[in-house]
JSON list of C-alpha atoms in Angstrom, two decimals:
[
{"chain": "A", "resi": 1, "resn": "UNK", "atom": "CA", "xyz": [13.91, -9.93, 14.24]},
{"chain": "A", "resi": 2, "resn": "UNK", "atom": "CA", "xyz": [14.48, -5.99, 14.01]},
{"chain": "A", "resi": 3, "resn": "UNK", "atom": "CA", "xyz": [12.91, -3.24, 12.68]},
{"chain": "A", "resi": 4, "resn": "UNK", "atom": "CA", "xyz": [15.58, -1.41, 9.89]},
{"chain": "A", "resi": 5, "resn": "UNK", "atom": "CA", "xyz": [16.69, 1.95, 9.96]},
{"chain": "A", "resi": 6, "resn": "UNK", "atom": "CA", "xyz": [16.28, 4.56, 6.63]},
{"chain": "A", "resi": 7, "resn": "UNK", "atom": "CA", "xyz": [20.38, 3.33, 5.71]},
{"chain": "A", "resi": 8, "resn": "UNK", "atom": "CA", "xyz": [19.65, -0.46, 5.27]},
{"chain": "A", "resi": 9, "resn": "UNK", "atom": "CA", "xyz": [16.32, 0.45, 3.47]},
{"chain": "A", "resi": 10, "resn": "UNK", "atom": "CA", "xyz": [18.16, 2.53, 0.97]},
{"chain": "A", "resi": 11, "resn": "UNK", "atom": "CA", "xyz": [21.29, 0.02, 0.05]},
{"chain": "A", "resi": 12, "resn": "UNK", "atom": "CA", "xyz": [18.43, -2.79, -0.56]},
{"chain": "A", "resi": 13, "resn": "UNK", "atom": "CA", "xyz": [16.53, -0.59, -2.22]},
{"chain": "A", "resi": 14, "resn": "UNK", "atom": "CA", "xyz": [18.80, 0.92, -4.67]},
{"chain": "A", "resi": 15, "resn": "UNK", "atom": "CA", "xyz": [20.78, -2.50, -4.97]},
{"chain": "A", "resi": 16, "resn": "UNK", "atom": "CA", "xyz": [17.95, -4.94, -4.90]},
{"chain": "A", "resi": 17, "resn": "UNK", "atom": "CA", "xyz": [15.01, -2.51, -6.57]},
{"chain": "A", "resi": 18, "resn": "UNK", "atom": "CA", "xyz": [13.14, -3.28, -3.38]},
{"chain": "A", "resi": 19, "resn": "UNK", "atom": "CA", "xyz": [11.10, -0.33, -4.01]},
{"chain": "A", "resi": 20, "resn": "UNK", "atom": "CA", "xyz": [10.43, 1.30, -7.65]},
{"chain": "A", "resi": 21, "resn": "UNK", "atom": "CA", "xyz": [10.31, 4.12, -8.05]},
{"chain": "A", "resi": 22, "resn": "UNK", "atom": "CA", "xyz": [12.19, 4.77, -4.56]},
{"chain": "A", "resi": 23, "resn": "UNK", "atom": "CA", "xyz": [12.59, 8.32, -3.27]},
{"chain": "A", "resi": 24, "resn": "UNK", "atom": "CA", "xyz": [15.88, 7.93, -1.07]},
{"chain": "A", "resi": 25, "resn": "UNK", "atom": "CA", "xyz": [14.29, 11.52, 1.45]},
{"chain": "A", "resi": 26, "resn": "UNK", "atom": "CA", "xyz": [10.54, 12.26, 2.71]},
{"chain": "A", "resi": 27, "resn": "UNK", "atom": "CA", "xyz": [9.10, 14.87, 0.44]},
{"chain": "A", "resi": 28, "resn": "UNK", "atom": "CA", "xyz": [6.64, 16.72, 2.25]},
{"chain": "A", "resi": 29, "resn": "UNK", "atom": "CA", "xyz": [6.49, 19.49, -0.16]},
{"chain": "A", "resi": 30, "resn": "UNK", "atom": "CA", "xyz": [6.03, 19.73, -4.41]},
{"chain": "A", "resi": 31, "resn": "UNK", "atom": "CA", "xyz": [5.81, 22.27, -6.85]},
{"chain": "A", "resi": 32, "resn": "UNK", "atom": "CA", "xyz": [5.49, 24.50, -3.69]},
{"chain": "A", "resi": 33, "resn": "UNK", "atom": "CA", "xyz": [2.63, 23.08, -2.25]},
{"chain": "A", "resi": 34, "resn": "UNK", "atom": "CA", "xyz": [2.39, 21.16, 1.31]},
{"chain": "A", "resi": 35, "resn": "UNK", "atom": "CA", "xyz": [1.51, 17.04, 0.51]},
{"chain": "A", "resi": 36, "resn": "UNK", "atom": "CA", "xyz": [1.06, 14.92, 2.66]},
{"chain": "A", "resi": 37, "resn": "UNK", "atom": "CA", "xyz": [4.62, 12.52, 3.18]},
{"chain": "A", "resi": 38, "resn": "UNK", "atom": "CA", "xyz": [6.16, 9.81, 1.52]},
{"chain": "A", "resi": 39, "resn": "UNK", "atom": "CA", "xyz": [9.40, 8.43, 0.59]},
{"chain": "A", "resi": 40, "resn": "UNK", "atom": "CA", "xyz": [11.98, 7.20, 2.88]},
{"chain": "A", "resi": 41, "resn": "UNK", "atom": "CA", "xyz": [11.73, 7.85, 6.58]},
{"chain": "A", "resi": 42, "resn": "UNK", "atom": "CA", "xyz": [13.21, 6.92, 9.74]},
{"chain": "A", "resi": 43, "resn": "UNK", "atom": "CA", "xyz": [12.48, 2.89, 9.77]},
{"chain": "A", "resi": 44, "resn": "UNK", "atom": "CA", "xyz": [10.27, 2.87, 6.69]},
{"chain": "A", "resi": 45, "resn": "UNK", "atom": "CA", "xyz": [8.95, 3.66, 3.06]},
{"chain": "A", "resi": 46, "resn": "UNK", "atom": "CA", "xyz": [5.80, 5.79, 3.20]},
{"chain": "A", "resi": 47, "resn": "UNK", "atom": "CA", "xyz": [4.42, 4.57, -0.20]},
{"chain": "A", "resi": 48, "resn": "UNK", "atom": "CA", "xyz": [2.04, 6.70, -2.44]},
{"chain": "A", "resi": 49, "resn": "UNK", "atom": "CA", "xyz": [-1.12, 5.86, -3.53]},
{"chain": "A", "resi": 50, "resn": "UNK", "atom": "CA", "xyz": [-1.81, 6.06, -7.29]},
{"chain": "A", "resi": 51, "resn": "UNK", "atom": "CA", "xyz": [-4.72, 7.69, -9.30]},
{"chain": "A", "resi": 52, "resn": "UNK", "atom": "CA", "xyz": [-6.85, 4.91, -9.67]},
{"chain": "A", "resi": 53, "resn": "UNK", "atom": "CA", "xyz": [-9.62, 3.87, -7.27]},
{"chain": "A", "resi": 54, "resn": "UNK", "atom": "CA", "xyz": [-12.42, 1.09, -6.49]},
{"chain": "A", "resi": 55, "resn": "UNK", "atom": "CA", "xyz": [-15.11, 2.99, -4.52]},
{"chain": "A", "resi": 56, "resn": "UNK", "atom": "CA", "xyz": [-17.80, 0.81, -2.71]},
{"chain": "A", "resi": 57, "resn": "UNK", "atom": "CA", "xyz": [-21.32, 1.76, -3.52]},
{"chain": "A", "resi": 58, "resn": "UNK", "atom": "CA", "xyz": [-24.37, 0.08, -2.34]},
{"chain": "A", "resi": 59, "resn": "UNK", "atom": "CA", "xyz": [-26.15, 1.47, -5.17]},
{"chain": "A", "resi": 60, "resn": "UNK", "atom": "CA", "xyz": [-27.01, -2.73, -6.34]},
{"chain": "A", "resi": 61, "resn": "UNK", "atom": "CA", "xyz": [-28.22, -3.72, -2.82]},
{"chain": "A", "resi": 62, "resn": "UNK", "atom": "CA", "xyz": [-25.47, -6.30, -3.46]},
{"chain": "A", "resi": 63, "resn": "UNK", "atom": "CA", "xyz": [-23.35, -8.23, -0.68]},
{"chain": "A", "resi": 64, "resn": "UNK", "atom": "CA", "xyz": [-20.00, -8.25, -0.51]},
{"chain": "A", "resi": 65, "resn": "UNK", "atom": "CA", "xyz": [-18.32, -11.85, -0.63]},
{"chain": "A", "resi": 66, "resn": "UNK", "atom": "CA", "xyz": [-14.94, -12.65, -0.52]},
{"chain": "A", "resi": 67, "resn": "UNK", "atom": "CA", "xyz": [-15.34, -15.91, -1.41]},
{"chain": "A", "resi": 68, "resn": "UNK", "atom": "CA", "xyz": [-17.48, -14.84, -4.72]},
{"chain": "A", "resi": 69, "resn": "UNK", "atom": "CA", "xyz": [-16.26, -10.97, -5.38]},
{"chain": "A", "resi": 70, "resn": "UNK", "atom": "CA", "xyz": [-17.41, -9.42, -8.43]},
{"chain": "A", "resi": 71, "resn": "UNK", "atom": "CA", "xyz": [-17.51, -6.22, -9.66]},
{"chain": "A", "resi": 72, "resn": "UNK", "atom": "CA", "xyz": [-21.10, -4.65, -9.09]},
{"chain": "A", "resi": 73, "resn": "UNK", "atom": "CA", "xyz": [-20.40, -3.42, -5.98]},
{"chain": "A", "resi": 74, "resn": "UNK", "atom": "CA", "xyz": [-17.84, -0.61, -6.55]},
{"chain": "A", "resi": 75, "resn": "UNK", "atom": "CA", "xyz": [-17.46, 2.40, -9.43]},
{"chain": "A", "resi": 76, "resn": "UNK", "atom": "CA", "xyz": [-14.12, 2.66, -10.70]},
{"chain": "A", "resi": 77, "resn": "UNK", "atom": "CA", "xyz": [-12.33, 6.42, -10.77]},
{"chain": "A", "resi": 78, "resn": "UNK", "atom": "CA", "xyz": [-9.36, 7.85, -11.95]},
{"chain": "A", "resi": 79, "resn": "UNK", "atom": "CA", "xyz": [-8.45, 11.06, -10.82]},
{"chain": "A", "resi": 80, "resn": "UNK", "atom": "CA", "xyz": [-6.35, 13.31, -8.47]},
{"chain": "A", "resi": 81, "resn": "UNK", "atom": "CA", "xyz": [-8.37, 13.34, -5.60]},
{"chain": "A", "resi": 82, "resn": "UNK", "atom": "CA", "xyz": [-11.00, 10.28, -4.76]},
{"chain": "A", "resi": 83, "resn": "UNK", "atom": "CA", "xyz": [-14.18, 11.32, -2.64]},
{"chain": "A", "resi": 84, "resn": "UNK", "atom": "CA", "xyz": [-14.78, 8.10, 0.00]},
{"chain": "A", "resi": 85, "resn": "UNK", "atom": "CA", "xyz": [-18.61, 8.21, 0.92]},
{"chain": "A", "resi": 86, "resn": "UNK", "atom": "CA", "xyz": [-19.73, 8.50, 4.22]},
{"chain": "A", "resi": 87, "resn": "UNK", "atom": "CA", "xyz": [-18.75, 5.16, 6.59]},
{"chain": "A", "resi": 88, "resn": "UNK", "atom": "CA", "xyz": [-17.56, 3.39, 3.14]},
{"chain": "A", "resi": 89, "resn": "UNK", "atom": "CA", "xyz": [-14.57, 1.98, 1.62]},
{"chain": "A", "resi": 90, "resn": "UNK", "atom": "CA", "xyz": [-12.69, 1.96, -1.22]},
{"chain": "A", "resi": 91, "resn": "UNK", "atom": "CA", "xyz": [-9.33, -0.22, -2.71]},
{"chain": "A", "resi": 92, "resn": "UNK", "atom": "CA", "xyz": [-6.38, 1.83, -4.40]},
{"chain": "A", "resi": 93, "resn": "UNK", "atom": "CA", "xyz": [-3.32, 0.78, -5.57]},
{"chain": "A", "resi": 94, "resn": "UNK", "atom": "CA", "xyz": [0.55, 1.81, -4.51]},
{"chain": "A", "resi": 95, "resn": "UNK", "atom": "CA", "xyz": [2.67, 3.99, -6.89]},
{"chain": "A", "resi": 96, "resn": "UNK", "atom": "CA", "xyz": [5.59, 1.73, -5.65]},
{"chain": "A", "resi": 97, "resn": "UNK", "atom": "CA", "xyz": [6.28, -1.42, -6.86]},
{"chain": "A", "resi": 98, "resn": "UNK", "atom": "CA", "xyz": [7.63, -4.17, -3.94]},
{"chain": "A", "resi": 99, "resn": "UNK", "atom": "CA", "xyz": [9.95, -7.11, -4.07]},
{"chain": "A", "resi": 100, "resn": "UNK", "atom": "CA", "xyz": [10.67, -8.35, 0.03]},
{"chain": "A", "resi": 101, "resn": "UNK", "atom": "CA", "xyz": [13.99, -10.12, 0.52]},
{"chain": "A", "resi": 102, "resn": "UNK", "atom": "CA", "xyz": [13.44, -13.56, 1.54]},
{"chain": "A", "resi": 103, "resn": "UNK", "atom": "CA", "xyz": [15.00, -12.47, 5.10]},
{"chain": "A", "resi": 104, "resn": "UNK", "atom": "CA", "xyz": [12.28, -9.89, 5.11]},
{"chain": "A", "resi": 105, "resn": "UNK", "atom": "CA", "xyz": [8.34, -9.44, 6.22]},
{"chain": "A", "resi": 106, "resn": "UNK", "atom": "CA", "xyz": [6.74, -5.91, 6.60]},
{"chain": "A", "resi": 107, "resn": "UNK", "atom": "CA", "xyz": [3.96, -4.32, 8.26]},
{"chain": "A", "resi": 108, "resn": "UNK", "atom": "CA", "xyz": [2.01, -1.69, 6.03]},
{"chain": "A", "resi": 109, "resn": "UNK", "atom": "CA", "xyz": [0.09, 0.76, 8.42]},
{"chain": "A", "resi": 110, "resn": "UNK", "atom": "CA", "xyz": [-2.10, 3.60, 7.94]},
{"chain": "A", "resi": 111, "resn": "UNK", "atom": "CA", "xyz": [-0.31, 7.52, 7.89]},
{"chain": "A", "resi": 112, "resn": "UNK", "atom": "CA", "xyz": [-1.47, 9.27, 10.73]},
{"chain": "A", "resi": 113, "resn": "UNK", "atom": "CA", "xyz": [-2.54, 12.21, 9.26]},
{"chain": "A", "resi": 114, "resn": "UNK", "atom": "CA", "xyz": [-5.20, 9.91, 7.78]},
{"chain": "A", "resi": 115, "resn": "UNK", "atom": "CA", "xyz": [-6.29, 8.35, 10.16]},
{"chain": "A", "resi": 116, "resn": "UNK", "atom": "CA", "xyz": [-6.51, 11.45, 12.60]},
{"chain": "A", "resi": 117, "resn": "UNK", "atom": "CA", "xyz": [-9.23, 12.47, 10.11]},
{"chain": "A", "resi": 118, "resn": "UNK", "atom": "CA", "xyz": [-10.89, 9.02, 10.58]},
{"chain": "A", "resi": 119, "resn": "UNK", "atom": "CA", "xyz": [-9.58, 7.27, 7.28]},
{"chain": "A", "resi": 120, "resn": "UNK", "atom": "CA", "xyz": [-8.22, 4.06, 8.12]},
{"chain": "A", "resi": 121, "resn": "UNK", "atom": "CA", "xyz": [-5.73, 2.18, 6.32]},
{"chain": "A", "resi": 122, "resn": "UNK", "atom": "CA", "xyz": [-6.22, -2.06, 6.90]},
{"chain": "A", "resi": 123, "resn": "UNK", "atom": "CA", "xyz": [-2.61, -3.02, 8.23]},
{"chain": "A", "resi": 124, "resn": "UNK", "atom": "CA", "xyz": [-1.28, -5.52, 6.23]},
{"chain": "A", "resi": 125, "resn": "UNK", "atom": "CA", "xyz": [1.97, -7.65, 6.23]},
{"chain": "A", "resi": 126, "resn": "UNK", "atom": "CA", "xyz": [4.33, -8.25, 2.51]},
{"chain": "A", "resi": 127, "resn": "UNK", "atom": "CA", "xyz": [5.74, -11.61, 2.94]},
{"chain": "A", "resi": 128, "resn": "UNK", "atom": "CA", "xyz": [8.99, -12.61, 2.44]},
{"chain": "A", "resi": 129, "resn": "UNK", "atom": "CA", "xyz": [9.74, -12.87, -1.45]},
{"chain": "A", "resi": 130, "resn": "UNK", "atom": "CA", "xyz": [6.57, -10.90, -2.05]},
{"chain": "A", "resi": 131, "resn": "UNK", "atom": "CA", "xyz": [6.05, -8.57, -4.81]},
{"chain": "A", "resi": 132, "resn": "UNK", "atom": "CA", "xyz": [3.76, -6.76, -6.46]},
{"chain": "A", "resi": 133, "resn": "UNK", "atom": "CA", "xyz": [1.99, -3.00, -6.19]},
{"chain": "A", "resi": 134, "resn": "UNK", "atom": "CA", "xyz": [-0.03, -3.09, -3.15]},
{"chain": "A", "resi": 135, "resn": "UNK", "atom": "CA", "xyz": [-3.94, -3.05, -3.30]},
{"chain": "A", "resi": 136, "resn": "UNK", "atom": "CA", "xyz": [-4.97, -0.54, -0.48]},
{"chain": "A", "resi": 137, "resn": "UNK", "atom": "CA", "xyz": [-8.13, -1.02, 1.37]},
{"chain": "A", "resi": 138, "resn": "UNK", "atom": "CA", "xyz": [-9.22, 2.34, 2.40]},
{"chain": "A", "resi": 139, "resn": "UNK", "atom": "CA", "xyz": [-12.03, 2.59, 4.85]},
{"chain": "A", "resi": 140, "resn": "UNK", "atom": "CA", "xyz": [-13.75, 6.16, 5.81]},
{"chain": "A", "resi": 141, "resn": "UNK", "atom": "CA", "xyz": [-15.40, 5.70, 9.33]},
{"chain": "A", "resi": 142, "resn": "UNK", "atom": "CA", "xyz": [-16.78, 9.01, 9.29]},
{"chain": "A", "resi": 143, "resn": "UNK", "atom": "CA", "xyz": [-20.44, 10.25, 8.81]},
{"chain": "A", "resi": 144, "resn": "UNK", "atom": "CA", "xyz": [-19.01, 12.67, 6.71]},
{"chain": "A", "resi": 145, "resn": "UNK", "atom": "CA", "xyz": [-17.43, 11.93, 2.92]},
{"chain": "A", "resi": 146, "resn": "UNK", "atom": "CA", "xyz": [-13.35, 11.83, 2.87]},
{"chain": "A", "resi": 147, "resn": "UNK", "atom": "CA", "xyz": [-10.44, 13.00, 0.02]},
{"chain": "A", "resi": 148, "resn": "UNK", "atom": "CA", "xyz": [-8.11, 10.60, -0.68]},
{"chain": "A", "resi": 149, "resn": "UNK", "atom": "CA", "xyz": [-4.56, 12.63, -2.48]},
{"chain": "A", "resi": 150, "resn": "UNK", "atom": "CA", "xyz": [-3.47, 10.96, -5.57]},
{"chain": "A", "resi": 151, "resn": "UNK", "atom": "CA", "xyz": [0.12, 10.76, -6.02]},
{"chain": "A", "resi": 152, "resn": "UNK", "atom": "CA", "xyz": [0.63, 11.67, -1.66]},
{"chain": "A", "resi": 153, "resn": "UNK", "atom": "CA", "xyz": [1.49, 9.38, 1.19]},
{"chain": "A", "resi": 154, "resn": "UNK", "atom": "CA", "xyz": [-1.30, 7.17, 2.45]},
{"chain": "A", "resi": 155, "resn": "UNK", "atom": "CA", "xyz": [0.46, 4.65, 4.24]},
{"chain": "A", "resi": 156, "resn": "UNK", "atom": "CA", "xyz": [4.00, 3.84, 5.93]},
{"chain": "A", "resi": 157, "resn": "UNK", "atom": "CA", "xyz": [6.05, 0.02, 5.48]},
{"chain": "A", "resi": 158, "resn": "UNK", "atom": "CA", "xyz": [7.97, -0.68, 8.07]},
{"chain": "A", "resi": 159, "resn": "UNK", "atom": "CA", "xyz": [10.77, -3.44, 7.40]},
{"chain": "A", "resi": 160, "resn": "UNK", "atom": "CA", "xyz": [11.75, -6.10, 9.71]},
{"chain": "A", "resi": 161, "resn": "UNK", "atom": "CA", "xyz": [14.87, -8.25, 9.23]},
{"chain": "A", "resi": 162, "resn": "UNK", "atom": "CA", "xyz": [14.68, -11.98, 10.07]},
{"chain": "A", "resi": 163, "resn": "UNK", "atom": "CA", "xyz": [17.67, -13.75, 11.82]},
{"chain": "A", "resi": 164, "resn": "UNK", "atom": "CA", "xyz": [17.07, -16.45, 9.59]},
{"chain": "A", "resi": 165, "resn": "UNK", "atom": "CA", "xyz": [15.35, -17.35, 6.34]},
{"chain": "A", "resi": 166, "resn": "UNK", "atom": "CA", "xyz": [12.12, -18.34, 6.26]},
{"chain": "A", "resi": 167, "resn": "UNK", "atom": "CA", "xyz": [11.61, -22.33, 4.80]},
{"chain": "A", "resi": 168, "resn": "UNK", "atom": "CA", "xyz": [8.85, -21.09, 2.60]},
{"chain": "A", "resi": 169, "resn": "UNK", "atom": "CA", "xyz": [8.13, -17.99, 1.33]},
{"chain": "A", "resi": 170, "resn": "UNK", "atom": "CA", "xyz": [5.38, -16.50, -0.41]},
{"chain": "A", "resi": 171, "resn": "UNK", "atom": "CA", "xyz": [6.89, -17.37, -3.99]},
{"chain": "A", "resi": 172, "resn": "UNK", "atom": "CA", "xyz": [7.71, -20.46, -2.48]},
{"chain": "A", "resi": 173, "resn": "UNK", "atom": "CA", "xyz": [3.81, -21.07, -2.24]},
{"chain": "A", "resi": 174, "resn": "UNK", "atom": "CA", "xyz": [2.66, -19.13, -5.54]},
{"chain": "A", "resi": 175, "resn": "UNK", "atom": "CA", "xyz": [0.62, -16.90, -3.14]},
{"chain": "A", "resi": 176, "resn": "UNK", "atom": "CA", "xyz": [-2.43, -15.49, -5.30]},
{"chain": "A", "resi": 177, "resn": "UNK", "atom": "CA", "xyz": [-1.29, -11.97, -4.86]},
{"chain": "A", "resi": 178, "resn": "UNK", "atom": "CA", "xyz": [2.07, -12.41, -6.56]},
{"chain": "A", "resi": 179, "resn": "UNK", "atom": "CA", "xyz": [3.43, -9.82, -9.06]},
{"chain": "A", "resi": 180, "resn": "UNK", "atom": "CA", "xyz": [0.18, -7.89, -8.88]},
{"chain": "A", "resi": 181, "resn": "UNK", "atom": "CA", "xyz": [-0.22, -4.65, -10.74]},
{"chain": "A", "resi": 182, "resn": "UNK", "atom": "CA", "xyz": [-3.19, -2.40, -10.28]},
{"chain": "A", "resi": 183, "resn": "UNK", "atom": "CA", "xyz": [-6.05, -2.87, -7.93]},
{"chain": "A", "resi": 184, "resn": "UNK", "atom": "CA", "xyz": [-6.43, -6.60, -7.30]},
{"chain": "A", "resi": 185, "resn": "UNK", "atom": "CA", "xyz": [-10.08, -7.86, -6.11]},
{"chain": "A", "resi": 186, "resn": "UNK", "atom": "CA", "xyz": [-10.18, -10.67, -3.85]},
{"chain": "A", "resi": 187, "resn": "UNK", "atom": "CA", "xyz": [-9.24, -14.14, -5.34]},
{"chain": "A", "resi": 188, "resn": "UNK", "atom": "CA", "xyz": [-10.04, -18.03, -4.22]}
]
């Protein structure tokens, strides 16, 4: 299994719609303003989060439970910048849509320029035959509160090519988090 370089990225994503919408360069600059990166890099996709946001309040004295989620415990926002409260979390979703070859698995990892500010980004793989937008769990470990950019980079896939096919992949299984769009809650 090896990591793949910007070239193989782009043919499967332009012939395979891997990524939608895919931006073939990193962009590090719009309108004339510095953003923070995304698009195609050296041996990834740094993927954009969107304007919509699930921010963790506390405001219930509620639990959160995996196993029973429900929707007391956060405040939903739309906007261009999302304010994480101090040592809280929030869940975001991708710009990007994702379908992963069967030959492929991925490894979704914070940006650094996040997480150099304390704003960690919970590493997740995309299994092969995935797809879906990708729900973003955004935690802010800081005493202080955090901006999260709309429409900017927030975290980087890197893609790793199998030798071989895996015998069953995640649409093999009807994983729970198939063709997901928007932020998706845990699910039994």
């Amino acid at each position: 299994m090896a990591v793949q370089p910007d070239s193989w990225i782009k043919k499967k994503a332009l012939k395979k719609k891997m990524i939608s919408p895919f931006i073939d360069h990193l962009i590090r600059e719009h309108d004339g303003e510095k953003v923070i990166s995304y698009g195609l890099s050296s041996y990834g996709y740094d993927l954009r989060v969107s304007d919509e946001f699930k921010v963790f309040t506390n405001a219930k004295n509620g639990t959160v439970d995996p196993k029973g989620f429900t929707d007391d415990e956060f405040i939903e926002y739309k906007g261009d910048v999302c304010i994480v409260p101090p040592n809280s979390f929030a869940l975001a979703v991708s710009v990007e849509y994702f379908k992963i070859p069967r030959d492929v698995i991925t490894m979704c990892i914070g940006k650094s320029t996040y997480a150099r500010c304390g704003i960690i980004v919970n590493v997740t793989p995309f299994e092969p035959e995935w797809e879906g937008q990708v729900t973003l769990e955004i935690s802010n470990t800081t005493p202080l509160p955090a901006k999260i950019y709309a429409g900017e980079g927030l975290a980087q896939v890197l893609f790793f090519k199998a030798d071989v096919e895996c015998d069953v992949s995640y649409a093999d299984r009807s994983g729970k988090y198939q063709k997901q769009r928007g932020i998706t809650v845990p699910r039994m």
